Amino acid sequence: MNKLKHVVIMLVLVGILVGPATFAQASSPGQVIMFIMDNINYDDMAQYGGENLRYLLNHGALGLMNTNSGGSYEEAHSYATIGAGSYAVCSPLGIYVKGYEQLDPGTDKVAPGNIVNRDLPALVKANEELNRPVKVGLLGSLLNSKGFKTAVIGNENTSLEASEVRAGLITMNQQGITDYGQVDSSLLRKDPGHPCGFSTDYDALFTAYNKLKDKADFMVIQSGDTHRLNKCTNVTKEEQDQAKATIFKNMDLFIGQVVDSLDQDSLLLVVVPFPSKEDAVAGKKLTPVMAYSRSISKGILTSATTKRDGIITNTDLAAEIACFFGLEKDFSMIGHDLIYKSHRQPLQFLNDINQITVFNYRFRPKIISAFISYIIVVLLLCVICVNHRPNYLSYLRPFLMSIMLVPTVFLLLPLFGVFDLLGFVFVTVLLTAVLSFSMSYLSRGNLSAFTVPLLFSVALIVGDIVLGNALMQVSILGYDPIVGARFYGIGNEYMGFLLGSTIISSTALVEKYGQHRRRLKWASAVVFLVVLLILALPNLGTNVGGTIAAFIGFSIALVLMFRQKITKKDLLLLSLCLVVSLSALFIYDGMRSAESQSHIGQASSMVQEGGISVLLQLFKRKLLMNYRLVKYSGWTRVLIAMIMVLVILFRLPVEIIKQIFRQHRYLYFGFIAGLAGTVAALIFNDSGVVAAATCIIPIGIPLILLCLDEISYTSSPNSYTSSYAS
């Protein structure tokens, strides 16, 4: 645990051991050999691997690969995704192929030696139904268009009758054809020691490799045995370990032969397209990927897709292969070529990243669900006390404040290096309790009760983003590289919280220090601009929906602070400024290099090449995502509960609300602007309900505190405070 803590702190300090990045493109194209070992992890490689596999671990560039696809979490979908360079799906029979001799005589576009997908029409149809431009077999077509040939050898047969060749989804072109291959049962041998009764004949596999090596520029080798073992049922742990030892021993000799045969300019990619069933259940869904050539130094992999050391996506592999051969990417390819960074201990680095990632993936839903339940319980208690026990309201202050503090505590927790559930919960509760009760006690009757924690939250989030998201990328409330919705920038959870916290803390300061009001207004304008730029700048990972919401919320807050009212003319002018600014951002980021683009730039490039239909697909996909989240996400309950509590509070005797807003006019402006930002966050984000729920927390809780203190004072004159002092 101390070692893990050290690694987390090292990540926060921007990865001391990580060296300069290089893009690996051979000066003169050699060959790309992709060797597939399915359903294994780095622990298997370290435990069972022989000297040749260990050589690759010690001299290659290592990474962890996101294995998502355009459909459900299935193995074949990941293969189709690699071949398309975009999140694709496989049809039910898309893993099966035929050789030339098995085809009907006179089949068009097929030559002797070709390997042909048996289910191409269904494959194409399945991918046309996705809400994104996907071209199954695109990698093969790009290579063929410039005269490069493809080959696939090996299979994953679990019987001797049919040819299961998922790797064919990587090598085939858009007509379903791979130029060369050998995938039949002649590559198998009877093996009583293997749970399936047969295994790959690596002598025959190497013979096939030698036969096709000089013909193919890009070859995929499917080892097959680890996949077969993963499919076997009723295998004891001892039998599985023994089988793995034998499989890795046989594979190791083959790997050594392939490495020895590589030309100076050739590239070997060792890829695990999908985790084992045990790893998938345990949440270990990032799989090993290794790159080796004479020109690549020991280190780690990353890409412009993730902008995160050690992590790539399966869509990056097609982009890397296209880059290797000097091919221009198709607009539908969303991946980027690999970036190689030197590192002294890549395997240890990746193991630590994986441990943190798996913890967040496994326990994030439970922890977030518990936090959501806690929010709802506290809000429910507020409603009960308002209606039946107003004298008890003062006891709820620290619990209300804790709701505002938890997102900040979540962001700080990686510094403590606690990545076991019990320790995580203990530190979270302890730190939140100490801070909330301390702030509640020290800031009684003072706007500092929420101004100080919200200002600290703004400073922490902004500082973390500027320094590279070292905390956010490993926070339980940050983004998850296994889910893969976002890898860099600011996620919607913290975007919403940052937006609400910035508006309320700024207007509270203007309210509190009336003697410096003019200067604080201008200071607020500067803070708003800084936060807006952080959300908008492509270099920091543009959050488009967050930028729109922030522009709306900040603009309304500034107009109200400086002019005390907002007119239709103001709203029209602000709308025009927003449209012009977003258009400029859309064009600017789209003109930058693919490696430098953020999400908005990638969308711009796709629209320029694919037309308006691509944009419509994007909007449809985001609307469907928002609909699903509104329907199923726990954050929907938070948003509804907060709105209901605010509605109930506004139904209190009118004089209480008037008194609060009369005494705290600038906070009233902040409340109005914050609600506008919340609505904008809900509308303009693909996970809008998440952003809106976290945005309304720092907006609603201060107002609830103001109301409860006013009610508490009215019902109990001996209470510790009457209302918040300005």
XYZ file of N, CA and C in Angstrom, residues 25-32 259-268 292-296:
69
model
N 6.931 5.859 -36.391
C 6.613 5.586 -37.784
C 7.916 5.248 -38.474
N 7.992 4.101 -39.043
C 9.235 3.655 -39.651
C 9.620 4.574 -40.799
N 10.926 4.834 -40.913
C 11.406 5.692 -41.985
C 11.097 5.071 -43.343
N 11.220 3.768 -43.458
C 10.795 3.052 -44.660
C 9.974 1.862 -44.196
N 8.692 1.765 -44.616
C 7.802 0.743 -44.073
C 8.362 -0.664 -44.203
N 8.349 -1.379 -43.108
C 8.667 -2.793 -43.123
C 7.367 -3.557 -43.060
N 7.256 -4.449 -42.090
C 6.025 -5.200 -41.881
C 5.473 -4.900 -40.495
N 4.174 -5.094 -40.355
C 3.541 -5.083 -39.038
C 3.021 -6.487 -38.777
N 10.245 -13.026 -33.348
C 11.116 -11.885 -33.032
C 12.423 -11.982 -33.808
N 12.996 -13.166 -33.882
C 14.261 -13.352 -34.608
C 14.105 -13.086 -36.103
N 12.892 -13.290 -36.618
C 12.673 -13.129 -38.062
C 12.364 -11.694 -38.470
N 12.160 -10.799 -37.490
C 11.756 -9.429 -37.806
C 12.867 -8.663 -38.506
N 12.486 -7.881 -39.517
C 13.428 -6.981 -40.161
C 13.689 -5.778 -39.261
N 14.687 -5.000 -39.633
C 15.061 -3.825 -38.855
C 13.900 -2.838 -38.717
N 13.109 -2.713 -39.780
C 12.046 -1.706 -39.798
C 10.669 -2.270 -39.460
N 10.598 -3.519 -39.078
C 9.298 -4.133 -38.802
C 8.834 -3.849 -37.381
N 7.521 -3.955 -37.193
C 6.891 -3.681 -35.901
C 6.104 -4.905 -35.458
N 6.333 -5.333 -34.233
C 5.565 -6.429 -33.634
C 4.622 -5.860 -32.590
N 6.939 -3.748 -30.105
C 8.384 -4.009 -30.110
C 8.936 -3.828 -31.517
N 10.025 -3.120 -31.609
C 10.831 -3.064 -32.830
C 12.233 -2.645 -32.428
N 13.133 -2.704 -33.375
C 14.522 -2.344 -33.071
C 14.642 -0.877 -32.678
N 13.691 -0.042 -33.128
C 13.784 1.400 -32.889
C 12.985 1.872 -31.681
N 12.238 0.966 -31.048
C 11.419 1.345 -29.892
C 12.166 1.003 -28.613
